[in-house]
PDB file of N, CA and C in Angstrom:
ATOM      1  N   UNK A   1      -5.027  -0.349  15.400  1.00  0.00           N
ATOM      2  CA  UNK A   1      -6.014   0.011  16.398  1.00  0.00           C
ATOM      3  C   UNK A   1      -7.426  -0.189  15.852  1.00  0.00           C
ATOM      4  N   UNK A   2      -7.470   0.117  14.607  1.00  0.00           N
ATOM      5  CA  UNK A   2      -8.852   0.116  14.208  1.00  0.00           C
ATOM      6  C   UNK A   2      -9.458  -1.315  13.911  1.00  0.00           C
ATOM      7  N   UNK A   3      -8.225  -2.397  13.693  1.00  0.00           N
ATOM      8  CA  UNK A   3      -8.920  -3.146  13.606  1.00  0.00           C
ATOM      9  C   UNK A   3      -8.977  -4.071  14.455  1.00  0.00           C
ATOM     10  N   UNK A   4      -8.947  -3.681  15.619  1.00  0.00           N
ATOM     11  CA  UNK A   4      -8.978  -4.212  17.028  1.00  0.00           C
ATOM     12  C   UNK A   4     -10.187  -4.019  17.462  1.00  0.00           C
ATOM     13  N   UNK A   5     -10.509  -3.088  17.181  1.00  0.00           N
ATOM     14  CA  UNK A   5     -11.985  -2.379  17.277  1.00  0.00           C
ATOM     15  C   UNK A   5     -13.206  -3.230  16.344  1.00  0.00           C
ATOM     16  N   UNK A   6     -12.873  -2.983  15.305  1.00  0.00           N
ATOM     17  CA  UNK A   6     -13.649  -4.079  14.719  1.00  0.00           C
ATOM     18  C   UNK A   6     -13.608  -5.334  14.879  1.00  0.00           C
ATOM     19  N   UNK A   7     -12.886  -6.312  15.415  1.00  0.00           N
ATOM     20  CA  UNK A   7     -12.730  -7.436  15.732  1.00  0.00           C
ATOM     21  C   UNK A   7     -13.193  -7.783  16.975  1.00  0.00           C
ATOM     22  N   UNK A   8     -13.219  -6.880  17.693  1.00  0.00           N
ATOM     23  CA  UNK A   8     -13.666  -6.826  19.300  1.00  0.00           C
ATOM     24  C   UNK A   8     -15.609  -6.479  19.012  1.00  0.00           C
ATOM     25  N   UNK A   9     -16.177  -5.329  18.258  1.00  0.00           N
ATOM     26  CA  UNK A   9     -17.409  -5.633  17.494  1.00  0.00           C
ATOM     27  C   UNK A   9     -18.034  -6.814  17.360  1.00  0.00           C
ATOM     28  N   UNK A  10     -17.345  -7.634  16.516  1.00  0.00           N
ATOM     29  CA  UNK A  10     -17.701  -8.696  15.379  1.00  0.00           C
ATOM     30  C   UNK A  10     -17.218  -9.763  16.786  1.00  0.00           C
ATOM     31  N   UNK A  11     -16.346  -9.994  17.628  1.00  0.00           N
ATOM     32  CA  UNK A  11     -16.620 -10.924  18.814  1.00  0.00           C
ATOM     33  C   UNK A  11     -17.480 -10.717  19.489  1.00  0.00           C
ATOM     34  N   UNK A  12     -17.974  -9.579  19.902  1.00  0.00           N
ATOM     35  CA  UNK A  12     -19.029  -9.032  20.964  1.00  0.00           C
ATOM     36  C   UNK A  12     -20.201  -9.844  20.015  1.00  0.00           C
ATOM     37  N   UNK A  13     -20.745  -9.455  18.835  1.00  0.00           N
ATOM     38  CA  UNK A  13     -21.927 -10.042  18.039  1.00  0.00           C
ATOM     39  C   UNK A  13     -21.656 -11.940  17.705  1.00  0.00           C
ATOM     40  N   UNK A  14     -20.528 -12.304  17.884  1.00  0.00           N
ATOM     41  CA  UNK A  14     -20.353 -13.634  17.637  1.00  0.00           C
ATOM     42  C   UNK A  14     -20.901 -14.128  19.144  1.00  0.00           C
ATOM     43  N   UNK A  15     -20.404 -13.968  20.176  1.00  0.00           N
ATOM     44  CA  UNK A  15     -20.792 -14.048  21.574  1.00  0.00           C
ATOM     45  C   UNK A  15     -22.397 -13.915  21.730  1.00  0.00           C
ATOM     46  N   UNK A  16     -23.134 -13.010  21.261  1.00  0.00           N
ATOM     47  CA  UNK A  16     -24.138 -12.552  21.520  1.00  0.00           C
ATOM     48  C   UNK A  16     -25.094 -13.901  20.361  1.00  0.00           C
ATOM     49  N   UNK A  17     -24.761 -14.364  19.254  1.00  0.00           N
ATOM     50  CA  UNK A  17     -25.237 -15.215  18.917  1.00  0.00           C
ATOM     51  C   UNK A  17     -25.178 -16.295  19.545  1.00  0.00           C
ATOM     52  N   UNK A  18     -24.069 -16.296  19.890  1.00  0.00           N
ATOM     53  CA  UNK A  18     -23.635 -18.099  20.354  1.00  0.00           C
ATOM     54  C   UNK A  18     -25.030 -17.939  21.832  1.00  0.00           C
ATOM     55  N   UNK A  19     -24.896 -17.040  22.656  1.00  0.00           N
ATOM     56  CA  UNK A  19     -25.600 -17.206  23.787  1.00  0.00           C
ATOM     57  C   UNK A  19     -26.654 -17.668  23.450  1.00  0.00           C
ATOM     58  N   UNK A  20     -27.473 -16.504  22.573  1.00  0.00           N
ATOM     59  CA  UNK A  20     -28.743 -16.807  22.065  1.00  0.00           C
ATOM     60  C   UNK A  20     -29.008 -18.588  20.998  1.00  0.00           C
ATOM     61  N   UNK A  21     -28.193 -19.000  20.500  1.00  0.00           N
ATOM     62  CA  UNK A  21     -28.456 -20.049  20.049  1.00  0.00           C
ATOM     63  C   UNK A  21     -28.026 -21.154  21.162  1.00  0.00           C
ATOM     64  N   UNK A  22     -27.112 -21.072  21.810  1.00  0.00           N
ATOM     65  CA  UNK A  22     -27.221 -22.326  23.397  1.00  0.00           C
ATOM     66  C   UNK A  22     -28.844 -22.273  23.714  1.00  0.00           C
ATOM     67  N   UNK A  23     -29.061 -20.869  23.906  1.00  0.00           N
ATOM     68  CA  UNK A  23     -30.243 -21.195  24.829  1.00  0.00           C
ATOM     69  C   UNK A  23     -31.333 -21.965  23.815  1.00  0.00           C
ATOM     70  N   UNK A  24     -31.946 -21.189  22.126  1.00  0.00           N
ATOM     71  CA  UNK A  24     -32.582 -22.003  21.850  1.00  0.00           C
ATOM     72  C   UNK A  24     -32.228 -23.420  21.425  1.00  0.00           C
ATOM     73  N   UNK A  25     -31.003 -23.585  21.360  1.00  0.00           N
ATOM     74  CA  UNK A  25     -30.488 -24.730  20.539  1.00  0.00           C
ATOM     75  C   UNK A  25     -31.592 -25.362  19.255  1.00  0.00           C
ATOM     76  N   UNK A  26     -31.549 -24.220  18.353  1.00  0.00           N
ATOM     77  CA  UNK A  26     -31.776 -24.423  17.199  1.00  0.00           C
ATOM     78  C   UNK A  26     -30.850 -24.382  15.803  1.00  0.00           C
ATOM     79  N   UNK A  27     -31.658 -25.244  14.906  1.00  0.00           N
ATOM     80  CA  UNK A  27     -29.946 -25.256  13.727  1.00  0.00           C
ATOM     81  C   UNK A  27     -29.783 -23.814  13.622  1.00  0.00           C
ATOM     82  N   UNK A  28     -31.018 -23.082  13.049  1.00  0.00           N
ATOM     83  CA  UNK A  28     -31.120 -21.757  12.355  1.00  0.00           C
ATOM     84  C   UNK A  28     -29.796 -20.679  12.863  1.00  0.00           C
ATOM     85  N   UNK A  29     -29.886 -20.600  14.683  1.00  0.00           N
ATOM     86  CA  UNK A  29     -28.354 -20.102  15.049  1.00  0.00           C
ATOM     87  C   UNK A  29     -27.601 -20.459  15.406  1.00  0.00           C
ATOM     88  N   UNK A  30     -27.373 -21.951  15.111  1.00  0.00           N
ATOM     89  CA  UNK A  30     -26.005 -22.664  14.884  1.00  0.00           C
ATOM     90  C   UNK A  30     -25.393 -22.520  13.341  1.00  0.00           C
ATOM     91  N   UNK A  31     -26.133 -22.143  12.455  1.00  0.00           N
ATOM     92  CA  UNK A  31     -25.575 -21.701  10.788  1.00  0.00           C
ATOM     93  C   UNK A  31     -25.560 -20.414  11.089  1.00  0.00           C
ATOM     94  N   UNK A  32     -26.112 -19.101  12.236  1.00  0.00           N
ATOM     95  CA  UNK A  32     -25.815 -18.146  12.280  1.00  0.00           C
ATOM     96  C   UNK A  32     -24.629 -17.803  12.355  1.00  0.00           C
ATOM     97  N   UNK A  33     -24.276 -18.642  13.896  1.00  0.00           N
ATOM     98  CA  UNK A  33     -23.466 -18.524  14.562  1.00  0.00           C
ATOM     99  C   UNK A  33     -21.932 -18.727  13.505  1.00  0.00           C
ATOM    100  N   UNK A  34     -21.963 -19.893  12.867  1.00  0.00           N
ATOM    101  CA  UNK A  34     -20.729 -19.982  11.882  1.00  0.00           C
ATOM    102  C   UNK A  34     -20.738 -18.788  10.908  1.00  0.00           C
ATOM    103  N   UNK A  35     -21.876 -18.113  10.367  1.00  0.00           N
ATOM    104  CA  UNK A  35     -21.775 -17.597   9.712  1.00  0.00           C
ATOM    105  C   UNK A  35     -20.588 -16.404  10.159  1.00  0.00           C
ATOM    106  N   UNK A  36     -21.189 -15.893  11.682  1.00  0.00           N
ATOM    107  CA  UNK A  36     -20.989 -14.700  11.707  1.00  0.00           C
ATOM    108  C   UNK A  36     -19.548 -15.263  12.366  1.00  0.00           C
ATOM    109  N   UNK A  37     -18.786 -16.109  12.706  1.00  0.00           N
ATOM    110  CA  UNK A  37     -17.182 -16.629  13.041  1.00  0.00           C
ATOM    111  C   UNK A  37     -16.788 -16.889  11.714  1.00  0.00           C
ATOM    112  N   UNK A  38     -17.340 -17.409  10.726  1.00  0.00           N
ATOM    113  CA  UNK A  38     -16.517 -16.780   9.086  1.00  0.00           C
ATOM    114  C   UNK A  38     -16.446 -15.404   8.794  1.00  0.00           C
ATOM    115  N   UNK A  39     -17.424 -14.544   9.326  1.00  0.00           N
ATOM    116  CA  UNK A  39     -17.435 -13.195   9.552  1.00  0.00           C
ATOM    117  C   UNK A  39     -16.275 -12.220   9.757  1.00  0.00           C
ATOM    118  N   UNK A  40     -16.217 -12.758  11.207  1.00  0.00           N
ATOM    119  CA  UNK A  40     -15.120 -12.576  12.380  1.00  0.00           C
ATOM    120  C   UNK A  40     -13.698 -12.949  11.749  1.00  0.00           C
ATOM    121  N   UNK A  41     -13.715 -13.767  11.268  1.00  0.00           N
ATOM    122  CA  UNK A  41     -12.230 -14.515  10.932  1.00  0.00           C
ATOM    123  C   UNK A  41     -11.769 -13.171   9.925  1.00  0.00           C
ATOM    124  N   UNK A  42     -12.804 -13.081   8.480  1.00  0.00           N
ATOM    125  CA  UNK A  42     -12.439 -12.486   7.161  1.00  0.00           C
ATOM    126  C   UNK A  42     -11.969 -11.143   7.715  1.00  0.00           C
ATOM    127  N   UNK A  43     -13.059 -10.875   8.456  1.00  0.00           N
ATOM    128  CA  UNK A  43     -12.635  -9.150   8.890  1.00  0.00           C
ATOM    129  C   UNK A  43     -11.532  -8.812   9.583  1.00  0.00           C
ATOM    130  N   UNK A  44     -11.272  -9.705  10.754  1.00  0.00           N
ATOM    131  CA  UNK A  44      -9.803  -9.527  11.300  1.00  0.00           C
ATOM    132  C   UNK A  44      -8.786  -9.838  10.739  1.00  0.00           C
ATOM    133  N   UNK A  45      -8.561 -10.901   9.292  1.00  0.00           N
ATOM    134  CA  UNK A  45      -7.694 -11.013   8.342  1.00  0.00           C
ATOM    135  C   UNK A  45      -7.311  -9.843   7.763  1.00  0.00           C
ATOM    136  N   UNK A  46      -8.647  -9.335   7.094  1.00  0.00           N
ATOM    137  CA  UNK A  46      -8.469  -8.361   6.313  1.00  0.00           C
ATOM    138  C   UNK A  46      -8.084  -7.112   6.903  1.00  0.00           C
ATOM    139  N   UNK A  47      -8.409  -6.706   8.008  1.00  0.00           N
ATOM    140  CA  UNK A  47      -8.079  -5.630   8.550  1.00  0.00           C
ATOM    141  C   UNK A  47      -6.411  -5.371   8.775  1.00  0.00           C
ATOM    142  N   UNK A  48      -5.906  -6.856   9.450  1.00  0.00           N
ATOM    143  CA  UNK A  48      -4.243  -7.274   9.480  1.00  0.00           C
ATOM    144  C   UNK A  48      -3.672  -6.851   8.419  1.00  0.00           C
ATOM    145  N   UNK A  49      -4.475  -7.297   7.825  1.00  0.00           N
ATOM    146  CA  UNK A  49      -3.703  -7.191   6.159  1.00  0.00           C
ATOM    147  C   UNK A  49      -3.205  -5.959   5.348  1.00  0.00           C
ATOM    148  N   UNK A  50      -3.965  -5.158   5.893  1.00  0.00           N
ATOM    149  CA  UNK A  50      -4.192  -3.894   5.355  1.00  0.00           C
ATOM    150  C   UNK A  50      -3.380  -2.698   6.391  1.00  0.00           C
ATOM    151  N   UNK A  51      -3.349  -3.064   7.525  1.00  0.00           N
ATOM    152  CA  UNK A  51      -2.664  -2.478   8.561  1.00  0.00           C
ATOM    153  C   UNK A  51      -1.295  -2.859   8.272  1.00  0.00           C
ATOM    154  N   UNK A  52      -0.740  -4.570   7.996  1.00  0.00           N
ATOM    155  CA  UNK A  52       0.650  -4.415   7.433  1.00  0.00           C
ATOM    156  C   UNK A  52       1.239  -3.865   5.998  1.00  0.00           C
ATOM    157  N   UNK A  53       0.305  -3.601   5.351  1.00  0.00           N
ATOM    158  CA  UNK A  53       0.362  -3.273   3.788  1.00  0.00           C
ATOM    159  C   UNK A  53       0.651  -1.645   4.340  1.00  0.00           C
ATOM    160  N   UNK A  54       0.081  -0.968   4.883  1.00  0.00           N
ATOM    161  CA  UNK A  54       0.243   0.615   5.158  1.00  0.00           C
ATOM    162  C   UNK A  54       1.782   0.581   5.795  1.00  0.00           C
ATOM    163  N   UNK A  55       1.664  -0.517   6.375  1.00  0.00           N
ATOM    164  CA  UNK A  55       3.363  -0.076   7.067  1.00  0.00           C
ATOM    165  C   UNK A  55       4.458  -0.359   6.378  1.00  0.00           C
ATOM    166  N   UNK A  56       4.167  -0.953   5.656  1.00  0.00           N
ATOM    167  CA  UNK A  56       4.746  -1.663   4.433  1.00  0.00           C
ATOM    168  C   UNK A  56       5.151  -0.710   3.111  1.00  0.00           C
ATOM    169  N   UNK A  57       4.352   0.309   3.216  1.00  0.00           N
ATOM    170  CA  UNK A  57       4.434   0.758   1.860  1.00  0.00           C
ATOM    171  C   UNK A  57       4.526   2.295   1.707  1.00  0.00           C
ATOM    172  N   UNK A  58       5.116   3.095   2.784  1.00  0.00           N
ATOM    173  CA  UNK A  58       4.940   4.391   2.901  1.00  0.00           C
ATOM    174  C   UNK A  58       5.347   4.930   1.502  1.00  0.00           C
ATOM    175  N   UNK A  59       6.362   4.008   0.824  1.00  0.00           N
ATOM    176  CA  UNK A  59       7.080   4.892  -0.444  1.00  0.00           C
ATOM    177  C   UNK A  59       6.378   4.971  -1.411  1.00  0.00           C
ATOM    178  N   UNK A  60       5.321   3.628  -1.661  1.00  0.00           N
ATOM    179  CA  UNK A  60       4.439   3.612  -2.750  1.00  0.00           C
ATOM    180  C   UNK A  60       3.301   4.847  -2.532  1.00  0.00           C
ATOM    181  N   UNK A  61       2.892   5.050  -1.156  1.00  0.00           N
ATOM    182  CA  UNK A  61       1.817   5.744  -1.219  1.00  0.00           C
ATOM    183  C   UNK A  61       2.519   7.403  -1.374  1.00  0.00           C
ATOM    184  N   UNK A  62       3.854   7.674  -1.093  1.00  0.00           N
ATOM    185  CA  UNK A  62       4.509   8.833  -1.492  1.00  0.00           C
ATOM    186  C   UNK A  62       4.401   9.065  -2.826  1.00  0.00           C
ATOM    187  N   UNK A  63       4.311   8.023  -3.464  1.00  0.00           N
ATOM    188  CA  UNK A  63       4.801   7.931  -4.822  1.00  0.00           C
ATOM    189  C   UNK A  63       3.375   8.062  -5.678  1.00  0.00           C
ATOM    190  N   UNK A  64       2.229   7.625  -4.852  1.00  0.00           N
ATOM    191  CA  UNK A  64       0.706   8.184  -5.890  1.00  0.00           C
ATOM    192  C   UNK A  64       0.285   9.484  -5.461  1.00  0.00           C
ATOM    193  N   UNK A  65       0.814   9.942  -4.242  1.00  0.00           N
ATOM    194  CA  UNK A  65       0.314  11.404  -3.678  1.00  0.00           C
ATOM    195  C   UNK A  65       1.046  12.149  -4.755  1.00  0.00           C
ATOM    196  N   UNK A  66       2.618  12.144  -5.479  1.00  0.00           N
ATOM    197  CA  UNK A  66       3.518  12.841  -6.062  1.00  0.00           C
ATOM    198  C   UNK A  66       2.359  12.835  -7.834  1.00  0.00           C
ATOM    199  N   UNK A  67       2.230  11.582  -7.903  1.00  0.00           N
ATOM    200  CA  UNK A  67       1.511  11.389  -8.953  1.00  0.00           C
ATOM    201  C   UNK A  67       0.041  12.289  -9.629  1.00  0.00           C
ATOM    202  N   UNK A  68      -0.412  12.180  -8.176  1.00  0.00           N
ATOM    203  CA  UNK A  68      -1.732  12.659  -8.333  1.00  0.00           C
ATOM    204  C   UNK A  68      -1.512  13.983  -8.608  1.00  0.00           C
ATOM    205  N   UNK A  69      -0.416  14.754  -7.550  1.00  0.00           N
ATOM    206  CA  UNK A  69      -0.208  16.310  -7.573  1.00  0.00           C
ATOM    207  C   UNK A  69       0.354  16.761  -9.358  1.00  0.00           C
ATOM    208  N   UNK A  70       1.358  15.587  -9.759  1.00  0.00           N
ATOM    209  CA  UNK A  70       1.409  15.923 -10.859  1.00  0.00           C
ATOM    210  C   UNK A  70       0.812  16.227 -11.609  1.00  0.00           C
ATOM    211  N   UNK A  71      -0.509  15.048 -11.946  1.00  0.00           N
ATOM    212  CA  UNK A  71      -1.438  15.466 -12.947  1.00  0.00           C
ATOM    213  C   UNK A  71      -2.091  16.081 -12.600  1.00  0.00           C
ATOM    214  N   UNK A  72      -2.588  16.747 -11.254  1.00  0.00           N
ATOM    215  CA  UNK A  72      -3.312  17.868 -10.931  1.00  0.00           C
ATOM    216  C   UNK A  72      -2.573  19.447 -11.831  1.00  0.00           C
ATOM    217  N   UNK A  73      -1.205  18.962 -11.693  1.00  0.00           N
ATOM    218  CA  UNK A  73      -0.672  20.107 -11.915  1.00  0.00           C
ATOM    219  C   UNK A  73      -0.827  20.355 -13.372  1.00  0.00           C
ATOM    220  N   UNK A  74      -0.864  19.236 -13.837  1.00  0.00           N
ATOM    221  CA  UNK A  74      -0.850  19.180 -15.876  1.00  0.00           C
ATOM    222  C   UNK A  74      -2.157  19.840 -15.797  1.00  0.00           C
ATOM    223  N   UNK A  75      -3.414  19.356 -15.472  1.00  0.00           N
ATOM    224  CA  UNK A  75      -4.781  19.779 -15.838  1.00  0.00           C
ATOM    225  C   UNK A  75      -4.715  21.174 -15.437  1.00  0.00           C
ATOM    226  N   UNK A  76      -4.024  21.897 -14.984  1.00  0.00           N
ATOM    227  CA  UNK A  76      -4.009  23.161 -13.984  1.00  0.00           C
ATOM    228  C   UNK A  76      -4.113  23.826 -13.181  1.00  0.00           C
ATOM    229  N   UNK A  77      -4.325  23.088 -12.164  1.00  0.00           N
ATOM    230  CA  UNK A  77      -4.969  23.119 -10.823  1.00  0.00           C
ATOM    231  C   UNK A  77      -3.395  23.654  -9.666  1.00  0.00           C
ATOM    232  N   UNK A  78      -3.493  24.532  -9.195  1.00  0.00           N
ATOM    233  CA  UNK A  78      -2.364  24.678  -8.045  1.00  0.00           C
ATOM    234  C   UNK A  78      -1.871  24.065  -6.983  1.00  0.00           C
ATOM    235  N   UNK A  79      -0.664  23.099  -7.464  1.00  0.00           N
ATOM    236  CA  UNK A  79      -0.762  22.226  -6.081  1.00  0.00           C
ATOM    237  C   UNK A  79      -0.696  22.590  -4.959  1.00  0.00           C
ATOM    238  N   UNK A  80       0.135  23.704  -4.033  1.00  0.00           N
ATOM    239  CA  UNK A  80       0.057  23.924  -3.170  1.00  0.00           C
ATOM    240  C   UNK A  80       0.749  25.471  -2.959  1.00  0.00           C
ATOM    241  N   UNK A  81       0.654  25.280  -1.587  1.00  0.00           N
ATOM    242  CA  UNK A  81       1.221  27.090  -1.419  1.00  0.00           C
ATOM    243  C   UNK A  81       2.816  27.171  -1.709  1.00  0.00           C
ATOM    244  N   UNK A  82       3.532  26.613  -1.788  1.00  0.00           N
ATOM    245  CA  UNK A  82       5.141  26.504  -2.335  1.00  0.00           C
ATOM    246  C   UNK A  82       4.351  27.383  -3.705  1.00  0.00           C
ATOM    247  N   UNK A  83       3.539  26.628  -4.449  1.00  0.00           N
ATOM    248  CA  UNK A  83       3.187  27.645  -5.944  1.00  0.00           C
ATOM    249  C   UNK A  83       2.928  28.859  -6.380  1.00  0.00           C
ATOM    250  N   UNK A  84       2.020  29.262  -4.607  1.00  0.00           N
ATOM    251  CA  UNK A  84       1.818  30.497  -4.593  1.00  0.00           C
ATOM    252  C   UNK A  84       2.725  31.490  -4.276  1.00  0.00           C
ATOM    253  N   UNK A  85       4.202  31.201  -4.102  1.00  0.00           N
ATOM    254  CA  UNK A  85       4.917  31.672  -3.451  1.00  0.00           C
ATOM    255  C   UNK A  85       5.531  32.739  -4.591  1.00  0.00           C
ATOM    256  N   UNK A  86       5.118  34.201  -4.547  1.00  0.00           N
ATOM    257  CA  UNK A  86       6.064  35.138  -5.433  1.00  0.00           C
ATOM    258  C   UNK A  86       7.195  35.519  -4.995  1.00  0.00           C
ATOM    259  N   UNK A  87       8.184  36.335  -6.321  1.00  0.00           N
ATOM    260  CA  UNK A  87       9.713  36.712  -5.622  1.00  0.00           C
ATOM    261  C   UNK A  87       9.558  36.913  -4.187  1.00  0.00           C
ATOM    262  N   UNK A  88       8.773  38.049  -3.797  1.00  0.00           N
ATOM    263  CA  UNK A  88       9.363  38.147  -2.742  1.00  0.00           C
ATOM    264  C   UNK A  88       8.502  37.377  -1.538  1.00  0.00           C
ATOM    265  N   UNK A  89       8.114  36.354  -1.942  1.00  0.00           N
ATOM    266  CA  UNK A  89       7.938  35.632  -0.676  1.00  0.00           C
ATOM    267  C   UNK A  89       6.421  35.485  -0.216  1.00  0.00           C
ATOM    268  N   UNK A  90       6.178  36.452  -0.683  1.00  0.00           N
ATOM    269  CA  UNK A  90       4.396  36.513  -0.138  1.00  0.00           C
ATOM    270  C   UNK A  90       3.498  36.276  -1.240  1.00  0.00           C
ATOM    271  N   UNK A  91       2.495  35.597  -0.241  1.00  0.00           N
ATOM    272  CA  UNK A  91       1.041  34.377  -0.750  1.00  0.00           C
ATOM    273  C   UNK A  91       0.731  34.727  -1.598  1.00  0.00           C
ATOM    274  N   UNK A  92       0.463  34.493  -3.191  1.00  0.00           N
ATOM    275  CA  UNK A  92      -0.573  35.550  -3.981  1.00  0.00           C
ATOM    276  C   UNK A  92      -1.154  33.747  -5.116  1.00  0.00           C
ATOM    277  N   UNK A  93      -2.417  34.136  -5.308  1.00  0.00           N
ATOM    278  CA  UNK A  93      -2.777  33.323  -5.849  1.00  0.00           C
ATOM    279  C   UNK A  93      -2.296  33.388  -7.373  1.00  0.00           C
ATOM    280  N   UNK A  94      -2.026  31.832  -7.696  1.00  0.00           N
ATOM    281  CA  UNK A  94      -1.489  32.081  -9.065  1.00  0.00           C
ATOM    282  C   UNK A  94      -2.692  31.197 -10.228  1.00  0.00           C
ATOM    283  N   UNK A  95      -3.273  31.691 -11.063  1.00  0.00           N
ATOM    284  CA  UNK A  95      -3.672  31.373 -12.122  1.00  0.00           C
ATOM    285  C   UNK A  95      -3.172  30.748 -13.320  1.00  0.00           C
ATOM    286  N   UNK A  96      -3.195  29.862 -13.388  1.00  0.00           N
ATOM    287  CA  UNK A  96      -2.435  28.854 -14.780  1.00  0.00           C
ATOM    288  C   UNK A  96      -3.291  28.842 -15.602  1.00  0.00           C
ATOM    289  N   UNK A  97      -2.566  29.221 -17.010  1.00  0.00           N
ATOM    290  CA  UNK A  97      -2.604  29.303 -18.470  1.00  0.00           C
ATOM    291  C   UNK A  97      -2.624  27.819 -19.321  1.00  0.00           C
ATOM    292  N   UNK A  98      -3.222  27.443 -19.981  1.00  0.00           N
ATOM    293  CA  UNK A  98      -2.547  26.317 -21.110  1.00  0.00           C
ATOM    294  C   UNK A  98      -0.874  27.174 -21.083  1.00  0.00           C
ATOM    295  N   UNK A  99      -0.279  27.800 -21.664  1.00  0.00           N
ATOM    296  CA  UNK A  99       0.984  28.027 -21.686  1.00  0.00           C
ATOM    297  C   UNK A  99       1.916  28.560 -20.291  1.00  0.00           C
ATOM    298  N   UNK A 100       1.120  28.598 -19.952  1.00  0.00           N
ATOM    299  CA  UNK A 100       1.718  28.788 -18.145  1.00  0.00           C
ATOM    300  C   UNK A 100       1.856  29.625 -17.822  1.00  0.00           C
ATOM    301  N   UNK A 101       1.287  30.802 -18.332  1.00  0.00           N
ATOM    302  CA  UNK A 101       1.447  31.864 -17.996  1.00  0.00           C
ATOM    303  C   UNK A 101       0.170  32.016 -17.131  1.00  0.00           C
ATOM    304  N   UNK A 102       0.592  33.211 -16.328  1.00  0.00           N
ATOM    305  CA  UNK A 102      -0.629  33.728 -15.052  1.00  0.00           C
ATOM    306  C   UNK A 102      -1.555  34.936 -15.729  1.00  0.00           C
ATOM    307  N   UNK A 103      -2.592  35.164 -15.896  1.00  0.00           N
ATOM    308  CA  UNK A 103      -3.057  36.044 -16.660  1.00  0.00           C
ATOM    309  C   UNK A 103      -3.127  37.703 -15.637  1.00  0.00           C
ATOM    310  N   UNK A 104      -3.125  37.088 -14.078  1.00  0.00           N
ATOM    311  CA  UNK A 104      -3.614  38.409 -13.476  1.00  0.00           C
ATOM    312  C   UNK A 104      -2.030  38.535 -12.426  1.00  0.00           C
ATOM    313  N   UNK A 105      -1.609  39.157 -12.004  1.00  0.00           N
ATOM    314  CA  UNK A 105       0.072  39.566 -11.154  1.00  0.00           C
ATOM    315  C   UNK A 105      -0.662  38.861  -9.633  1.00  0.00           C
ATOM    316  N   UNK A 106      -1.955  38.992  -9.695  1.00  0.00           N
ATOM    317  CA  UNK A 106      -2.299  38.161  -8.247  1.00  0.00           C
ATOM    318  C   UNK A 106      -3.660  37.161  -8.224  1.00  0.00           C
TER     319      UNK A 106
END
């Protein structure tokens, strides 16, 4: 979707050159004009590209979110509320130690 949006942009401004250079028919926006349809082309490539790469790759990006939480978790940082979870069930913030221990019961 998004890059439908941008491509529809970048045609609207390719259009809007081309008009303006018919009318003056000068080189200056006839090299605009290509410029901004090499423009047009790269961006709607790239956007494709990137839209099939996401669909493409849900496991890899599972796999740097797992990553990241990990080393969040090494440096000491709490990954999420599953962590905060005491015996009996309820929220309490937990504080990590170099040795892993919690210094305060909440």
């Amino acid at each position: 979707m998004q890059s439908r949006v941008v491509f529809a942009c970048v045609l609207a401004c390719w259009l809007l050159v081309a008009t303006v250079g018919q009318l003056l028919a000068d080189r200056v926006f006839l090299v605009v004009l290509g410029a901004v349809m090499v423009v047009t082309v790269y961006v709607w490539v790239r956007c494709t590209l990137k839209a099939v790469e996401r669909q493409r790759s849900p496991e890899r990006h599972q796999a740097e979110l797992e990553d990241v939480r990990r080393r969040a978790e090494a440096r000491g940082y709490v990954a999420g509320a599953r962590k905060r979870l005491d015996s009996e069930g309820s929220m309490r913030l937990r504080l990590v130690r170099g040795d892993g221990q919690r210094p305060h019961p909440y």
